[in-house]
mmCIF file of C-alpha atoms in Angstrom:
data_model
loop_
_atom_site.group_PDB
_atom_site.id
_atom_site.type_symbol
_atom_site.label_atom_id
_atom_site.label_comp_id
_atom_site.label_asym_id
_atom_site.label_seq_id
_atom_site.Cartn_x
_atom_site.Cartn_y
_atom_site.Cartn_z
ATOM 1 C CA MET B 1 17.348 25.504 2.379
ATOM 2 C CA PRO B 2 17.367 22.167 0.124
ATOM 3 C CA SER B 3 15.841 18.686 2.193
ATOM 4 C CA SER B 4 18.288 15.720 3.460
ATOM 5 C CA ALA B 5 15.540 13.720 3.424
ATOM 6 C CA PRO B 6 14.452 10.575 0.776
ATOM 7 C CA THR B 7 11.609 11.229 -1.183
ATOM 8 C CA PHE B 8 9.705 7.457 -1.657
ATOM 9 C CA ASP B 9 9.731 8.518 -5.639
ATOM 10 C CA ASP B 10 14.063 8.963 -5.121
ATOM 11 C CA LEU B 11 13.485 5.262 -2.804
ATOM 12 C CA LEU B 12 11.938 3.809 -4.965
ATOM 13 C CA ALA B 13 13.827 4.342 -8.689
ATOM 14 C CA GLY B 14 17.484 4.041 -6.703
ATOM 15 C CA ALA B 15 15.836 -0.283 -5.628
ATOM 16 C CA LYS B 16 17.091 -3.165 -7.038
ATOM 17 C CA ARG B 17 14.927 -6.186 -4.679
ATOM 18 C CA SER B 18 12.062 -4.882 -2.897
ATOM 19 C CA ALA B 19 10.026 -2.799 -1.566
ATOM 20 C CA VAL B 20 7.185 -3.821 0.642
ATOM 21 C CA HIS B 21 4.240 -1.446 2.057
ATOM 22 C CA LEU B 22 2.206 -2.580 4.730
ATOM 23 C CA GLU B 23 -1.305 -0.876 5.416
ATOM 24 C CA LEU B 24 -2.948 -0.575 9.067
ATOM 25 C CA ARG B 25 -6.558 1.674 8.477
ATOM 26 C CA ASP B 26 -9.555 1.350 7.517
ATOM 27 C CA ALA B 27 -10.149 4.764 6.235
ATOM 28 C CA TYR B 28 -7.229 6.932 4.778
ATOM 29 C CA TYR B 29 -8.273 10.601 3.334
ATOM 30 C CA SER B 30 -11.109 11.723 0.786
ATOM 31 C CA ASN B 31 -9.988 12.351 -2.603
ATOM 32 C CA PRO B 32 -11.993 12.529 -5.744
ATOM 33 C CA ARG B 33 -11.183 8.950 -7.126
ATOM 34 C CA PHE B 34 -13.456 7.431 -4.063
ATOM 35 C CA GLU B 35 -15.712 9.540 -3.955
ATOM 36 C CA ALA B 36 -16.530 9.464 -7.619
ATOM 37 C CA TRP B 37 -16.784 5.825 -6.400
ATOM 38 C CA ARG B 38 -18.809 6.891 -3.513
ATOM 39 C CA ARG B 39 -21.095 8.579 -6.771
ATOM 40 C CA GLY B 40 -21.251 5.141 -8.742
ATOM 41 C CA GLU B 41 -18.139 5.903 -11.011
ATOM 42 C CA HIS B 42 -16.552 3.119 -11.687
ATOM 43 C CA VAL B 43 -13.534 2.711 -13.628
ATOM 44 C CA ASP B 44 -13.072 1.952 -17.338
ATOM 45 C CA TRP B 45 -10.551 -0.817 -16.454
ATOM 46 C CA ALA B 46 -10.011 -0.662 -21.033
ATOM 47 C CA ASP B 47 -9.048 2.743 -20.671
ATOM 48 C CA ARG B 48 -6.001 2.617 -19.509
ATOM 49 C CA ALA B 49 -5.638 6.724 -19.763
ATOM 50 C CA SER B 50 -8.184 7.182 -17.863
ATOM 51 C CA TRP B 51 -6.866 5.468 -14.020
ATOM 52 C CA TRP B 52 -3.148 4.107 -14.956
ATOM 53 C CA ARG B 53 -0.939 6.701 -12.752
ATOM 54 C CA PRO B 54 2.428 8.261 -12.176
ATOM 55 C CA PHE B 55 2.625 5.792 -8.936
ATOM 56 C CA HIS B 56 1.806 3.161 -11.143
ATOM 57 C CA GLN B 57 3.996 4.429 -13.911
ATOM 58 C CA GLN B 58 6.680 3.776 -10.636
ATOM 59 C CA ILE B 59 6.155 0.460 -10.112
ATOM 60 C CA ALA B 60 5.707 -1.065 -13.320
ATOM 61 C CA GLU B 61 9.787 0.904 -13.973
ATOM 62 C CA ALA B 62 10.277 -0.671 -10.774
ATOM 63 C CA VAL B 63 8.830 -3.527 -11.554
ATOM 64 C CA GLY B 64 10.734 -3.489 -14.351
ATOM 65 C CA ARG B 65 14.297 -3.774 -13.121
ATOM 66 C CA GLY B 66 13.762 -6.613 -11.276
ATOM 67 C CA VAL B 67 12.710 -4.316 -8.510
ATOM 68 C CA ARG B 68 10.023 -7.370 -6.109
ATOM 69 C CA VAL B 69 7.515 -5.339 -4.822
ATOM 70 C CA ARG B 70 4.815 -5.990 -2.409
ATOM 71 C CA ARG B 71 1.940 -4.149 -0.404
ATOM 72 C CA ALA B 72 -0.397 -6.265 2.401
ATOM 73 C CA ARG B 73 -3.057 -4.942 4.115
ATOM 74 C CA VAL B 74 -4.358 -5.332 7.203
ATOM 75 C CA VAL B 75 -8.215 -4.207 7.054
ATOM 76 C CA SER B 76 -10.903 -5.407 10.146
ATOM 77 C CA GLU B 77 -14.470 -7.268 8.799
ATOM 78 C CA PRO B 78 -16.607 -6.575 7.668
ATOM 79 C CA VAL B 79 -14.284 -4.024 5.728
ATOM 80 C CA THR B 80 -15.094 0.330 5.610
ATOM 81 C CA GLU B 81 -16.178 1.191 2.840
ATOM 82 C CA TYR B 82 -12.805 3.149 2.095
ATOM 83 C CA ILE B 83 -11.462 -1.112 1.983
ATOM 84 C CA ARG B 84 -14.535 -1.674 0.077
ATOM 85 C CA TRP B 85 -13.051 0.339 -2.664
ATOM 86 C CA GLU B 86 -9.067 -0.199 -2.074
ATOM 87 C CA HIS B 87 -10.220 -3.923 -3.175
ATOM 88 C CA TYR B 88 -11.883 -2.290 -6.583
ATOM 89 C CA GLN B 89 -8.906 0.026 -7.469
ATOM 90 C CA THR B 90 -6.133 -2.960 -6.380
ATOM 91 C CA ARG B 91 -6.254 -4.075 -10.261
ATOM 92 C CA ALA B 92 -4.475 -1.165 -11.042
ATOM 93 C CA ASN B 93 -1.551 -2.181 -8.289
ATOM 94 C CA LEU B 94 -1.335 -5.573 -10.446
ATOM 95 C CA ALA B 95 -1.493 -4.405 -13.651
ATOM 96 C CA ALA B 96 1.798 -2.364 -12.770
ATOM 97 C CA GLY B 97 3.678 -5.644 -11.141
ATOM 98 C CA GLU B 98 2.866 -5.021 -7.980
ATOM 99 C CA ASP B 99 1.061 -7.256 -6.128
ATOM 100 C CA VAL B 100 -1.787 -7.244 -3.647
ATOM 101 C CA ARG B 101 -2.542 -9.092 0.068
ATOM 102 C CA TRP B 102 -4.179 -9.376 1.799
ATOM 103 C CA LEU B 103 -4.832 -10.071 5.981
ATOM 104 C CA PRO B 104 -8.453 -9.739 7.801
ATOM 105 C CA ARG B 105 -7.221 -8.482 11.348
ATOM 106 C CA ALA B 106 -9.075 -10.410 13.363
ATOM 107 C CA ALA B 107 -6.659 -13.898 11.632
ATOM 108 C CA ALA B 108 -3.494 -10.880 13.008
ATOM 109 C CA THR B 109 -4.161 -11.897 16.233
ATOM 110 C CA GLU B 110 -1.040 -13.677 17.454
ATOM 111 C CA LEU B 111 1.072 -11.640 15.158
ATOM 112 C CA LEU B 112 2.693 -8.199 16.477
ATOM 113 C CA VAL B 113 1.699 -5.739 13.708
ATOM 114 C CA PRO B 114 3.128 -2.383 13.815
ATOM 115 C CA ALA B 115 1.887 0.592 14.396
ATOM 116 C CA ASN B 116 1.917 2.985 11.265
ATOM 117 C CA ASP B 117 2.140 2.503 7.724
ATOM 118 C CA PHE B 118 5.022 2.145 5.760
ATOM 119 C CA TRP B 119 7.294 1.166 3.248
ATOM 120 C CA ILE B 120 10.693 -0.702 3.293
ATOM 121 C CA PHE B 121 13.832 -0.274 0.512
ATOM 122 C CA ASP B 122 16.679 -3.243 -0.358
ATOM 123 C CA ASP B 123 15.624 -3.704 3.196
ATOM 124 C CA GLU B 124 17.668 -0.894 4.614
ATOM 125 C CA VAL B 125 15.714 2.284 4.749
ATOM 126 C CA ILE B 126 12.233 2.629 6.729
ATOM 127 C CA GLU B 127 9.206 5.565 5.397
ATOM 128 C CA PHE B 128 6.867 6.296 8.172
ATOM 129 C CA HIS B 129 3.564 7.229 6.815
ATOM 130 C CA HIS B 130 1.800 9.231 10.357
ATOM 131 C CA PHE B 131 -1.854 9.805 9.798
ATOM 132 C CA SER B 132 -4.090 11.297 11.806
ATOM 133 C CA GLY B 133 -7.182 9.820 13.410
ATOM 134 C CA GLU B 134 -9.216 10.866 10.521
ATOM 135 C CA GLY B 135 -6.971 9.255 8.087
ATOM 136 C CA GLN B 136 -5.302 12.490 7.051
ATOM 137 C CA PHE B 137 -2.208 12.381 6.253
ATOM 138 C CA LEU B 138 0.385 13.995 8.308
ATOM 139 C CA LYS B 139 3.877 13.863 7.686
ATOM 140 C CA ASP B 140 6.568 10.782 6.892
ATOM 141 C CA GLU B 141 9.299 9.148 9.034
ATOM 142 C CA PHE B 142 12.597 8.158 7.741
ATOM 143 C CA SER B 143 15.073 5.918 9.107
ATOM 144 C CA ALA B 144 18.026 3.711 8.610
ATOM 145 C CA VAL B 145 18.862 2.681 11.530
ATOM 146 C CA PRO B 146 18.977 -1.928 10.449
ATOM 147 C CA ALA B 147 17.736 -3.221 13.845
ATOM 148 C CA LEU B 148 14.600 -1.248 12.984
ATOM 149 C CA VAL B 149 14.168 -1.487 9.303
ATOM 150 C CA LYS B 150 14.988 -5.181 10.075
ATOM 151 C CA GLN B 151 12.104 -5.752 13.128
ATOM 152 C CA HIS B 152 9.755 -3.895 11.004
ATOM 153 C CA ALA B 153 10.095 -6.588 7.292
ATOM 154 C CA ALA B 154 9.529 -9.665 10.325
ATOM 155 C CA ALA B 155 6.664 -7.697 11.041
ATOM 156 C CA PHE B 156 5.924 -7.831 6.678
ATOM 157 C CA GLU B 157 6.856 -11.342 5.860
ATOM 158 C CA GLN B 158 4.731 -13.125 9.277
ATOM 159 C CA VAL B 159 1.874 -10.586 8.384
ATOM 160 C CA TRP B 160 2.413 -11.121 3.945
ATOM 161 C CA ASP B 161 2.402 -15.178 5.378
ATOM 162 C CA ASN B 162 -0.515 -15.140 6.952
ATOM 163 C CA ALA B 163 -2.253 -12.717 4.130
ATOM 164 C CA ARG B 164 -4.935 -13.833 1.220
ATOM 165 C CA PRO B 165 -3.798 -12.971 -2.198
ATOM 166 C CA HIS B 166 -5.903 -10.269 -3.627
ATOM 167 C CA ASP B 167 -7.642 -12.669 -6.154
ATOM 168 C CA GLN B 168 -8.407 -15.028 -2.943
ATOM 169 C CA TYR B 169 -9.541 -11.831 -0.484
ATOM 170 C CA GLU B 170 -13.700 -10.944 -1.812
ATOM 171 C CA ILE B 171 -15.181 -8.422 -0.262
#
């Protein structure tokens, strides 16, 4: 039986104005690119084909349609090895057209920050990401309940307004 839930790809492809992403974890599941970085293998930024992924293309296409794509990361300091790698890899997000900011967790004390990572598309649909304690992806949950979307959009904006642009956040 086909699922009636939207996919990230569908939501991003259908976005007309905005897509915002809040990340709250200090580590996620391991992946081959992270493991390569841990071994000292670094990206050849001059060779775009070696690091450009379908995700980056989707973001670039959305930005090309006029969608503003923003990502905010709330991180503990000192940062984890995984966050150090994400900071390094963020160059690809920026190249795709994302605007990325970082908020040290200690600077978020006065903010009401949601419990789960999420994406919000056009202030209409929210996609929550659920992870295990070890950072393994478990499932996505979608909602178009206006009050829930509005509440999380407001939380994102608070984080965004207090966060530092990527080029001003040093690891």
